[in-house]
Short mmCIF file of C-alpha atoms in Angstrom, two decimals:
data_model
loop_
_atom_site.label_atom_id
_atom_site.label_comp_id
_atom_site.label_asym_id
_atom_site.label_seq_id
_atom_site.Cartn_x
_atom_site.Cartn_y
_atom_site.Cartn_z
CA MET A 1 101.87 41.16 138.72
CA ALA A 2 98.18 40.58 138.15
CA VAL A 3 96.91 40.68 134.59
CA GLU A 4 93.61 42.43 134.06
CA ARG A 5 91.19 40.30 132.03
CA THR A 6 89.08 42.25 129.56
CA TRP A 7 85.91 40.43 128.55
CA PRO A 8 84.36 41.09 125.13
CA ARG A 9 81.30 43.33 125.32
CA ARG A 10 79.12 40.65 123.73
CA LEU A 11 79.99 38.14 126.50
CA ILE A 12 79.20 40.70 129.17
CA ILE A 13 75.79 41.31 127.60
CA LEU A 14 75.12 37.57 127.41
CA ALA A 15 76.11 37.08 131.03
CA GLY A 16 73.81 39.90 132.03
CA LEU A 17 70.93 38.38 130.13
CA ALA A 18 71.63 35.03 131.75
CA SER A 19 71.45 36.50 135.21
CA ILE A 20 68.15 38.18 134.41
CA VAL A 21 66.41 35.04 133.20
CA GLY A 22 68.16 32.71 135.66
CA LEU A 23 69.98 30.64 133.04
CA GLY A 24 73.60 29.71 132.54
CA CYS A 25 75.37 31.88 130.00
CA MET A 26 76.18 28.91 127.74
CA SER A 27 72.51 28.06 127.34
CA ILE A 28 71.60 31.39 125.70
CA SER A 29 71.48 31.66 121.90
CA LEU A 30 70.84 34.90 120.04
CA ALA A 31 70.93 33.29 116.58
CA PRO A 32 68.28 34.73 114.24
CA PRO A 33 65.35 32.50 113.34
CA ALA A 34 65.63 30.52 110.12
CA ASP A 35 64.38 32.33 107.02
CA GLU A 36 61.58 30.15 105.67
CA ARG A 37 60.18 32.46 103.01
CA ALA A 38 60.99 30.06 100.20
CA ALA A 39 59.09 27.14 101.73
CA LYS A 40 56.20 29.16 103.15
CA GLN A 41 55.70 31.85 100.50
CA PHE A 42 57.57 31.28 97.25
CA ALA A 43 57.03 27.54 96.77
CA PRO A 44 53.22 27.45 97.19
CA ALA A 45 52.73 30.37 94.78
CA ALA A 46 55.29 28.96 92.34
CA GLU A 47 53.46 25.62 92.23
CA LYS A 48 50.29 27.52 91.28
CA GLY A 49 52.06 29.12 88.31
CA ASP A 50 52.99 32.54 89.70
CA ARG A 51 55.95 33.52 87.53
CA VAL A 52 57.33 36.04 90.04
CA ALA A 53 57.26 33.42 92.82
CA GLN A 54 58.90 30.94 90.44
CA TYR A 55 61.71 33.43 89.85
CA GLN A 56 62.08 34.04 93.61
CA LEU A 57 62.14 30.32 94.31
CA ALA A 58 64.71 29.77 91.54
CA SER A 59 66.87 32.57 92.95
CA SER A 60 66.65 31.03 96.42
CA TYR A 61 67.97 27.73 95.09
CA ARG A 62 70.57 29.52 92.97
CA TYR A 63 72.11 31.39 95.90
CA GLY A 64 71.16 29.09 98.78
CA SER A 65 69.00 31.74 100.43
CA SER A 66 65.54 32.20 102.00
CA GLY A 67 65.86 28.92 103.88
CA LEU A 68 66.82 26.73 100.91
CA PRO A 69 70.09 24.94 100.16
CA LEU A 70 72.14 25.72 97.06
CA ASP A 71 70.77 23.59 94.21
CA MET A 72 71.59 24.78 90.70
CA ASN A 73 69.54 22.10 88.97
CA LYS A 74 66.37 23.09 90.83
CA ALA A 75 67.27 26.73 90.26
CA ALA A 76 67.51 26.17 86.51
CA SER A 77 64.24 24.24 86.43
CA TRP A 78 62.23 26.93 88.21
CA MET A 79 64.03 29.74 86.38
CA ARG A 80 63.06 28.17 83.07
CA LYS A 81 59.41 27.93 84.14
CA SER A 82 59.37 31.61 85.03
CA ALA A 83 61.26 32.58 81.88
CA GLU A 84 58.90 30.64 79.64
CA ALA A 85 55.99 32.40 81.37
CA GLY A 86 57.44 35.74 80.24
CA ASN A 87 59.30 37.05 83.29
CA SER A 88 62.12 39.19 81.86
CA ASP A 89 64.16 38.95 85.09
CA ALA A 90 64.04 35.17 84.88
CA GLN A 91 64.87 35.25 81.17
CA PHE A 92 68.00 37.27 81.88
CA ALA A 93 68.97 35.13 84.88
CA LEU A 94 68.48 31.91 82.91
CA GLY A 95 70.63 33.34 80.12
CA ASP A 96 73.33 34.14 82.67
CA MET A 97 73.18 30.63 84.13
CA LEU A 98 73.36 29.00 80.72
CA ALA A 99 76.21 31.25 79.59
CA LYS A 100 78.33 30.34 82.61
CA GLY A 101 77.26 26.74 83.17
CA TRP A 102 77.40 25.00 86.56
CA SER A 103 78.56 21.74 88.07
CA GLY A 104 77.84 18.96 85.56
CA THR A 105 76.28 21.38 83.06
CA PRO A 106 78.61 22.99 80.51
CA PRO A 107 78.06 26.53 79.23
CA ALA A 108 75.49 26.87 76.43
CA PRO A 109 76.17 30.31 74.93
CA ASP A 110 73.84 29.93 71.94
CA GLU A 111 70.84 29.04 74.11
CA ALA A 112 71.87 31.75 76.57
CA LEU A 113 71.85 34.31 73.76
CA GLY A 114 68.29 33.34 72.90
CA TRP A 115 67.14 34.05 76.45
CA PHE A 116 69.12 37.29 76.64
CA ARG A 117 67.36 38.40 73.45
CA ARG A 118 63.96 37.64 74.92
CA ALA A 119 64.89 39.53 78.09
CA ALA A 120 65.95 42.50 75.95
CA GLU A 121 62.61 42.73 74.13
CA SER A 122 60.78 44.32 77.07
CA HIS A 123 63.56 45.81 79.17
CA LEU A 124 65.75 48.74 78.10
CA GLY A 125 68.57 47.93 80.51
CA ASN A 126 68.77 44.34 79.24
CA ARG A 127 68.79 45.63 75.66
CA LEU A 128 71.71 47.96 76.29
CA TRP A 129 73.62 45.29 78.19
CA LEU A 130 73.20 42.73 75.42
CA ALA A 131 74.18 45.25 72.75
CA GLY A 132 77.37 45.97 74.67
CA GLN A 133 78.14 42.27 75.00
CA LEU A 134 77.66 41.60 71.29
CA ASP A 135 79.69 44.68 70.36
CA LYS A 136 82.65 43.63 72.51
CA GLY A 137 82.31 39.85 72.26
CA GLY A 138 83.30 39.47 75.91
CA ALA A 139 82.21 37.28 78.82
CA PRO A 140 79.89 35.69 79.67
CA LEU A 141 78.69 35.01 76.12
CA GLY A 142 81.92 35.28 74.17
CA ILE A 143 79.90 35.98 71.02
CA ALA A 144 80.67 39.01 68.84
CA ASP A 145 77.96 40.23 66.45
CA ARG A 146 78.31 43.94 65.76
CA ALA A 147 75.44 44.03 63.27
CA ALA A 148 73.11 42.63 65.95
CA ALA A 149 74.55 45.05 68.51
CA ARG A 150 73.78 47.97 66.20
CA GLU A 151 70.19 46.80 65.75
CA LEU A 152 69.75 46.64 69.50
CA TYR A 153 71.18 50.13 69.95
CA LEU A 154 68.90 51.42 67.20
CA ALA A 155 65.91 49.88 68.98
CA ALA A 156 66.97 51.70 72.16
CA ALA A 157 67.99 55.01 70.56
CA ALA A 158 64.69 56.79 71.14
CA GLN A 159 64.87 56.12 74.90
CA SER A 160 68.57 56.17 75.57
CA ARG A 161 71.24 58.81 75.10
CA LEU A 162 73.80 56.07 75.80
CA ALA A 163 72.50 54.06 72.83
CA ARG A 164 72.83 57.10 70.57
CA HIS A 165 76.38 57.70 71.77
CA ARG A 166 77.31 54.05 71.20
CA LEU A 167 75.91 54.28 67.67
CA GLY A 168 78.21 57.24 67.12
CA GLN A 169 81.18 55.26 68.40
CA MET A 170 80.36 52.29 66.16
CA ALA A 171 80.00 54.54 63.12
CA GLU A 172 83.29 56.26 63.91
CA ARG A 173 85.11 52.94 64.23
CA SER A 174 83.83 51.92 60.81
CA GLY A 175 85.01 55.19 59.27
CA SER A 176 81.53 56.68 58.69
CA LEU A 177 82.31 60.09 60.16
CA GLY A 178 79.14 61.77 58.94
CA GLU A 179 76.99 59.05 60.51
CA ALA A 180 79.06 59.24 63.68
CA LEU A 181 78.64 63.01 63.87
CA LYS A 182 74.88 62.67 63.47
CA TRP A 183 74.64 60.30 66.44
CA TYR A 184 77.00 62.36 68.58
CA VAL A 185 74.83 65.41 67.95
CA LEU A 186 71.71 63.43 68.87
CA ALA A 187 73.43 62.17 72.01
CA ALA A 188 74.47 65.73 72.95
CA SER A 189 78.08 64.49 72.99
CA ASP A 190 79.49 67.92 72.22
CA ASP A 191 83.16 67.05 72.80
CA ASP A 192 83.02 64.08 70.42
CA ALA A 193 81.13 66.12 67.84
CA ALA A 194 83.67 68.96 68.00
CA ARG A 195 86.54 66.50 67.71
CA LEU A 196 85.12 64.93 64.57
CA GLU A 197 84.29 68.23 62.94
CA LYS A 198 87.95 69.28 63.03
CA GLY A 199 88.74 66.71 60.35
CA MET A 200 85.57 67.02 58.25
CA LYS A 201 84.52 69.21 55.35
CA CYS A 202 82.00 71.95 56.04
CA THR A 203 79.51 70.40 53.61
CA ASP A 204 79.74 67.01 55.39
CA ILE A 205 79.28 68.65 58.76
CA GLU A 206 76.21 70.54 57.56
CA ARG A 207 74.72 67.38 56.03
CA ALA A 208 75.26 65.38 59.23
CA ARG A 209 73.69 68.06 61.40
CA GLN A 210 70.72 68.33 59.05
CA GLU A 211 70.22 64.57 59.28
CA ALA A 212 70.33 64.81 63.07
CA ALA A 213 67.68 67.55 62.97
CA ARG A 214 65.41 65.40 60.77
CA TRP A 215 65.89 62.21 62.77
CA GLN A 216 62.72 60.52 63.95
CA PRO A 217 62.88 57.70 66.53
#
């Protein structure tokens, strides 16, 4: 009994292309051209001091992309240049690299925290992330500092409902129910506010809501 051979569609297409151009099928390659952005675009601009290009070049070395091999030492060197020049993306990335460490370089959480703080100064998302890390004390930093977390949330409160809600949660955990209610009201967290009010005196509820009404960012 004859067995029907089913050829993969890709091989059929290749064979067809070969017949069109008069070449053997094995001599055809459809591999994409090498990505040389790092060498042709990022590196020249980075050498001239462009902090965005320095960050892109560092990221290329960090992930082995844009035509460059993986090289964490070169990645760290260029990331530091960009970070020192004030690029908040590079500051955050350098903090992440230092917090985790890499081959031959142990984690440096204290230095990483310094870069995360600098990245948080000009970027709301970085500020909220760092506050969450310091509140929980989890990876990658492994550093708990709830007082510092609260300061970061306070700095973000005018722009972020999440920050206001987190301030309410922190106050509730510490037993300051009036303070917690104030922040929940400001965060429009109605369910949390109603839950707290069930166990509070009317005078304390009124005071907390008045404080929320007077709050100025």
